[in-house]
Short mmCIF file of C-alpha atoms in Angstrom, two decimals:
data_model
loop_
_atom_site.label_atom_id
_atom_site.label_comp_id
_atom_site.label_asym_id
_atom_site.label_seq_id
_atom_site.Cartn_x
_atom_site.Cartn_y
_atom_site.Cartn_z
CA UNK C 1 0.00 0.00 0.00
CA UNK C 2 2.93 2.32 0.67
CA UNK C 3 4.26 1.59 -2.80
CA UNK C 4 0.83 2.40 -4.23
CA UNK C 5 0.93 5.80 -2.50
CA UNK C 6 4.35 6.49 -3.95
CA UNK C 7 3.13 5.48 -7.41
CA UNK C 8 0.18 7.88 -7.09
CA UNK C 9 2.57 10.74 -6.36
CA UNK C 10 4.88 9.78 -9.23
CA UNK C 11 1.93 9.52 -11.63
CA UNK C 12 0.52 12.88 -10.53
CA UNK C 13 3.90 14.60 -10.96
CA UNK C 14 4.30 13.02 -14.40
CA UNK C 15 0.83 14.07 -15.56
CA UNK C 16 1.36 17.58 -14.18
CA UNK C 17 4.75 17.89 -15.89
CA UNK C 18 3.36 16.84 -19.26
CA UNK C 19 0.38 19.20 -18.93
CA UNK C 20 2.64 22.09 -17.85
CA UNK C 21 4.90 21.55 -20.84
CA UNK C 22 1.95 21.21 -23.21
CA UNK C 23 0.42 24.46 -21.97
CA UNK C 24 3.82 26.16 -22.27
CA UNK C 25 4.19 25.17 -25.95
CA UNK C 26 1.35 27.48 -26.98
CA UNK C 27 2.39 30.66 -28.83
CA UNK C 28 4.02 33.10 -26.38
CA UNK C 29 4.14 30.31 -23.78
CA UNK C 30 6.93 29.78 -21.32
CA UNK C 31 8.69 27.31 -23.64
CA UNK C 32 8.84 29.84 -26.46
CA UNK C 33 10.01 32.57 -24.07
CA UNK C 34 12.74 30.35 -22.66
CA UNK C 35 14.40 29.02 -25.83
CA UNK C 36 17.11 27.19 -23.88
CA UNK C 37 14.40 25.00 -22.34
CA UNK C 38 12.90 23.95 -25.68
CA UNK C 39 15.39 21.06 -26.07
CA UNK C 40 14.75 17.49 -24.93
CA UNK C 41 15.51 16.35 -22.15
CA UNK C 42 15.96 19.79 -20.58
CA UNK C 43 12.32 20.70 -21.17
CA UNK C 44 11.13 17.42 -19.64
CA UNK C 45 13.25 17.71 -16.50
CA UNK C 46 12.36 21.37 -16.07
CA UNK C 47 8.67 20.52 -16.30
CA UNK C 48 9.15 17.59 -13.93
CA UNK C 49 10.97 19.84 -11.47
CA UNK C 50 8.18 22.40 -11.65
CA UNK C 51 5.47 19.75 -11.11
CA UNK C 52 7.29 18.20 -8.15
CA UNK C 53 7.79 21.59 -6.53
CA UNK C 54 4.02 22.15 -6.64
CA UNK C 55 3.63 19.30 -4.14
CA UNK C 56 5.47 21.47 -1.65
CA UNK C 57 3.11 24.37 -2.22
CA UNK C 58 5.40 26.35 -4.52
CA UNK C 59 3.22 29.12 -5.84
CA UNK C 60 5.77 31.06 -7.85
CA UNK C 61 3.88 32.80 -10.61
CA UNK C 62 6.15 34.54 -13.04
CA UNK C 63 5.03 37.86 -14.52
CA UNK C 64 5.70 36.60 -18.05
CA UNK C 65 3.12 33.81 -17.84
CA UNK C 66 0.04 33.95 -20.01
CA UNK C 67 -3.35 33.92 -18.31
CA UNK C 68 -3.88 30.26 -19.30
CA UNK C 69 -0.57 29.35 -17.68
CA UNK C 70 -1.44 31.27 -14.53
CA UNK C 71 -4.83 29.59 -14.32
CA UNK C 72 -3.19 26.20 -14.73
CA UNK C 73 -0.67 27.03 -11.98
CA UNK C 74 -3.44 27.89 -9.53
CA UNK C 75 -5.51 24.81 -10.40
CA UNK C 76 -2.50 22.50 -10.37
CA UNK C 77 -1.30 23.87 -7.03
CA UNK C 78 -4.70 23.30 -5.45
CA UNK C 79 -4.97 19.76 -6.81
CA UNK C 80 -1.38 18.98 -5.75
CA UNK C 81 -2.11 20.02 -2.18
CA UNK C 82 -5.21 17.81 -2.14
CA UNK C 83 -3.37 14.84 -3.71
CA UNK C 84 -0.52 15.13 -1.23
CA UNK C 85 -2.92 15.45 1.70
CA UNK C 86 -4.78 12.31 0.59
CA UNK C 87 -1.54 10.36 0.14
CA UNK C 88 -0.18 11.46 3.53
CA UNK C 89 -3.51 10.55 5.13
CA UNK C 90 -3.43 7.11 3.52
CA UNK C 91 0.19 6.54 4.56
CA UNK C 92 -0.68 7.49 8.13
CA UNK C 93 -3.58 5.03 8.11
CA UNK C 94 -1.41 2.24 6.70
CA UNK C 95 1.30 2.85 9.31
CA UNK C 96 -1.30 2.89 12.09
CA UNK C 97 -2.80 -0.39 10.83
CA UNK C 98 0.66 -1.98 10.71
CA UNK C 99 1.39 -0.84 14.25
CA UNK C 100 -1.98 -2.13 15.47
CA UNK C 101 -1.41 -5.48 13.75
CA UNK C 102 2.02 -5.78 15.38
CA UNK C 103 0.51 -4.99 18.79
CA UNK C 104 -2.19 -7.63 18.34
CA UNK C 105 0.35 -10.24 17.24
CA UNK C 106 2.60 -9.45 20.23
CA UNK C 107 -0.39 -9.75 22.56
CA UNK C 108 -1.32 -13.15 21.10
CA UNK C 109 2.26 -14.38 21.51
CA UNK C 110 2.35 -13.22 25.16
CA UNK C 111 -1.01 -14.88 25.82
CA UNK C 112 0.21 -18.14 24.28
CA UNK C 113 3.42 -18.00 26.31
CA UNK C 114 1.48 -17.49 29.56
CA UNK C 115 -0.81 -20.39 28.65
CA UNK C 116 2.18 -22.64 28.00
CA UNK C 117 3.78 -21.66 31.32
CA UNK C 118 0.56 -22.06 33.38
CA UNK C 119 -0.29 -25.48 32.00
CA UNK C 120 3.27 -26.83 32.11
CA UNK C 121 3.27 -27.80 28.47
CA UNK C 122 6.52 -29.65 27.58
CA UNK C 123 9.10 -27.66 25.57
CA UNK C 124 8.92 -30.01 22.60
CA UNK C 125 5.18 -29.52 22.27
CA UNK C 126 5.43 -25.77 22.98
CA UNK C 127 7.97 -25.37 20.17
CA UNK C 128 5.67 -27.29 17.85
CA UNK C 129 2.81 -24.90 18.71
CA UNK C 130 4.89 -21.84 18.00
#
């Protein structure tokens, strides 16, 4: 389940990066304004970096962005915060469930050990039960 949460984050960053680059390729977009970023793989890694930084709440809006780009930034930032909150919530739940399961298993083992001691069960049989 933890791996699934990580995959959700990776997928969201990938989708965001592709969308950010696609929006930036429009006439007068950020890709056209920044010619040095129009080359593969620089453009991909720059978009990926931008998308990943949105998960941390980066709200840098550059004055040269078109209104479509600004709108996308705001929408993407909001969705990124929600996605990250959901993933963190799920991870917390998974960790709590794992801790609870470990506690229950430890309690069962202690109960079985007390039973074995109280009823003087021979070691050979006790080892077989464990």
